[in-house]
Coordinates of C-alpha atoms in Angstrom, one line a residue:
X29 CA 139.5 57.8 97.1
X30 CA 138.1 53.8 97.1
X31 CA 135.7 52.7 94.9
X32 CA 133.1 52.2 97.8
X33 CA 132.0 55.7 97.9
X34 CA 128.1 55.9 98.2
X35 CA 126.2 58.4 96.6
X36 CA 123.5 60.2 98.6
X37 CA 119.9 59.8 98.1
X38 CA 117.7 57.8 95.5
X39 CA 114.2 58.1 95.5
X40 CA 113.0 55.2 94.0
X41 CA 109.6 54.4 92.3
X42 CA 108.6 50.5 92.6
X43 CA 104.7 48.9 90.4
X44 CA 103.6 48.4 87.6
X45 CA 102.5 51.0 85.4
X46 CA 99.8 49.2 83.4
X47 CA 98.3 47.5 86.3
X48 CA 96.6 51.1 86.9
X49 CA 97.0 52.1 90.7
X50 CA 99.5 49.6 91.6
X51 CA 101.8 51.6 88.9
X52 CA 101.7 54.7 91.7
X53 CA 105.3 54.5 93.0
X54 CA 106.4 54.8 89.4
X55 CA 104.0 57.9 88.7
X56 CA 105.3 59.8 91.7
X57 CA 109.0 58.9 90.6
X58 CA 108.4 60.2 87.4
X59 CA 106.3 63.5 88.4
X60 CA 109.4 64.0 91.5
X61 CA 112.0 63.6 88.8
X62 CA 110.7 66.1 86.2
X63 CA 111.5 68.8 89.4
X64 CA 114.2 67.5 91.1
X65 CA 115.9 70.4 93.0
X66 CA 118.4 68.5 94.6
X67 CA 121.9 68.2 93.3
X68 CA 122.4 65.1 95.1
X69 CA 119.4 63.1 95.1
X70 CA 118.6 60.7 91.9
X71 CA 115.7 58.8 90.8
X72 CA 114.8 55.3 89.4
X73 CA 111.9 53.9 87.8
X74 CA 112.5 50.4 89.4
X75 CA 109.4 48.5 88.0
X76 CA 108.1 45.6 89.9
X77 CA 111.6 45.8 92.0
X78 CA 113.6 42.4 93.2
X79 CA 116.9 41.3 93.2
X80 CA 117.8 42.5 89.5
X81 CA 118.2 46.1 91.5
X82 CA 120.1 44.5 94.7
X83 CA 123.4 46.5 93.9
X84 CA 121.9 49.7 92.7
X85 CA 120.6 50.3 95.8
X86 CA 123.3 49.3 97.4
X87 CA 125.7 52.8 95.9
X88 CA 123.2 54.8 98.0
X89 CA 123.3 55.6 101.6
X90 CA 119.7 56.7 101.4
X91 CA 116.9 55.0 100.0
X92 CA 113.1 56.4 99.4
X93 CA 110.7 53.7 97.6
X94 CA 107.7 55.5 96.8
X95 CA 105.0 52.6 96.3
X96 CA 101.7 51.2 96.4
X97 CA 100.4 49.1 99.3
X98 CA 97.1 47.0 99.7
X99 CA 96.3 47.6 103.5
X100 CA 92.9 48.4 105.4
X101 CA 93.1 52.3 104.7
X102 CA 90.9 54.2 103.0
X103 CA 92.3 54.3 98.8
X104 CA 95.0 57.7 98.2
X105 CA 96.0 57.8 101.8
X106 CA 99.5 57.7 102.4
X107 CA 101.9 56.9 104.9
X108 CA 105.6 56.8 105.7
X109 CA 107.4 53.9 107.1
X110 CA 111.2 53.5 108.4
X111 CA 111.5 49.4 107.7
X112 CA 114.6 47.9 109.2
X113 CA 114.0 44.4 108.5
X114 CA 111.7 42.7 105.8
X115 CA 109.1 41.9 108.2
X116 CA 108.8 45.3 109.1
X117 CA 107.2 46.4 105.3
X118 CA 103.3 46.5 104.9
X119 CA 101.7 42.8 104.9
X120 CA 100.2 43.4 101.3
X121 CA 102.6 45.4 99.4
X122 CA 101.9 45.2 96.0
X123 CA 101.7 42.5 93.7
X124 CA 106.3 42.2 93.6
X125 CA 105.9 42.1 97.9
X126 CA 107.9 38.8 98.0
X127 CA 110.9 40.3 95.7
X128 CA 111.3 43.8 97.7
X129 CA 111.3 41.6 100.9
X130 CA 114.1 39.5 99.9
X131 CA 115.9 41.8 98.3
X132 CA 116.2 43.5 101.7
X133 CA 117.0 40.1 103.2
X134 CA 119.6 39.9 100.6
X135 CA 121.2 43.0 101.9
X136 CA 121.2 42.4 105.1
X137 CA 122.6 39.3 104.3
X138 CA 125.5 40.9 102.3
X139 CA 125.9 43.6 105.5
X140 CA 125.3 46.3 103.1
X141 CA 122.1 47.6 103.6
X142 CA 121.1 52.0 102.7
X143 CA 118.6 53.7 105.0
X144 CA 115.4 52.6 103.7
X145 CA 112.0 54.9 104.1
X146 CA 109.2 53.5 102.4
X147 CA 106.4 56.1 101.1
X148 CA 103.0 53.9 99.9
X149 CA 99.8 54.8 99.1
X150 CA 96.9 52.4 99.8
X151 CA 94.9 51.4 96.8
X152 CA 92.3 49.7 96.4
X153 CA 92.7 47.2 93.0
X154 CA 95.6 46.3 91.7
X155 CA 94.9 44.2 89.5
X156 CA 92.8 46.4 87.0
X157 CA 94.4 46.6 83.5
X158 CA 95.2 50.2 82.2
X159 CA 97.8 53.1 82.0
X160 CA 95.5 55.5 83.9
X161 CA 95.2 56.1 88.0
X162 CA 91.8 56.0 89.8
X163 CA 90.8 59.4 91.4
X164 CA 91.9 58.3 94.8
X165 CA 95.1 57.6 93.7
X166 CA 95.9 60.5 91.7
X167 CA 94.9 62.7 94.0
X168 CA 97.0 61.4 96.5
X169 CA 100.4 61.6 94.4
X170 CA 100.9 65.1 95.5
X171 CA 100.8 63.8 99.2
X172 CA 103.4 61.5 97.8
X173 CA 105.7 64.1 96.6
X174 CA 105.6 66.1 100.4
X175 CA 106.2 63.0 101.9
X176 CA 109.4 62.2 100.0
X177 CA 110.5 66.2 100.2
X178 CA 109.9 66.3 103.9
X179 CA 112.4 63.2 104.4
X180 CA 115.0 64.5 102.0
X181 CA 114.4 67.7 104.4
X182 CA 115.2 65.7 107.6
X183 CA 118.1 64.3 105.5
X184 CA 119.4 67.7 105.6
X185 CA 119.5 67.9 102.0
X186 CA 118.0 71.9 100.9
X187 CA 116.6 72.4 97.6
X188 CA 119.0 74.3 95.2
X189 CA 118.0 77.1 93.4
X190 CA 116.7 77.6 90.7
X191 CA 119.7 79.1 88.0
X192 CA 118.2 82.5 85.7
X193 CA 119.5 83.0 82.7
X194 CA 120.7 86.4 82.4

């Protein structure tokens, strides 16, 4: 077997945690990751993103970023988008937007680029200091979580079960 085997899926949490709701991506990473029931699907806390994580996401076929976005919806909703080129990610994402665009540039550049689906959640600040998420935003993370189990559903990747000790 060649070294160029890709592993499967990475869900992948992008923000920055102490910039309060703009830290969202990495809150849902880190709630998905403490029940991940899929033996082939792995999760990183990738911060405020850029090129630093080019070639990690580059070993997957599959990519889920899970982030925040400032748009005109209401704060907590969330959506799903299938980007193919930079152009094609929300106008406002976040405070890293410039370094997740041209790190998809990059790859496409390269000609090795994973399927991308982007999960965000509008918010409404992010620029307010602290560790904490508003209301809005916390109660949208579990909308977050069905959103990234429903693509790793149409993935065709099924849950495994849960092992008893006998």
């Amino acid at each position: 077997m060649g070294t160029d085997i890709k592993k499967k899926i990475l869900v992948l949490g992008l923000g920055n945690i102490i910039l309060s709701d703009e830290g969202v991506g990495i809150h849902a990473v880190e709630m998905f990751g403490r029940n991940n029931p899929y033996d082939c699907v792995e999760t990183l806390d990738g911060g405020t993103g850029g090129l630093a994580i080019l070639g990690i996401l580059q070993s997957y076929e599959h990519v889920i970023m899970a982030d925040a976005a400032l748009d005109n919806f209401p704060p907590g909703t969330v959506r799903r988008i299938t980007p193919r080129y930079s152009h094609d990610y929300p106008v406002l994402m976040s405070a890293h937007e410039i370094g997740i665009k041209e790190m998809v540039d990059a790859m496409h550049l390269l000609g090795n680029v994973p399927h991308i689906e982007l999960v965000v959640m509008s918010v409404r600040n992010i620029r307010k200091i602290g560790m904490g998420l508003s209301a809005e935003a916390e109660n949208g993370l579990l909308r977050m979580l069905d959103a990234i189990h429903g693509i790793i559903s149409e993935i065709g990747i099924n849950a495994v079960p849960e092992r008893r000790a006998d």
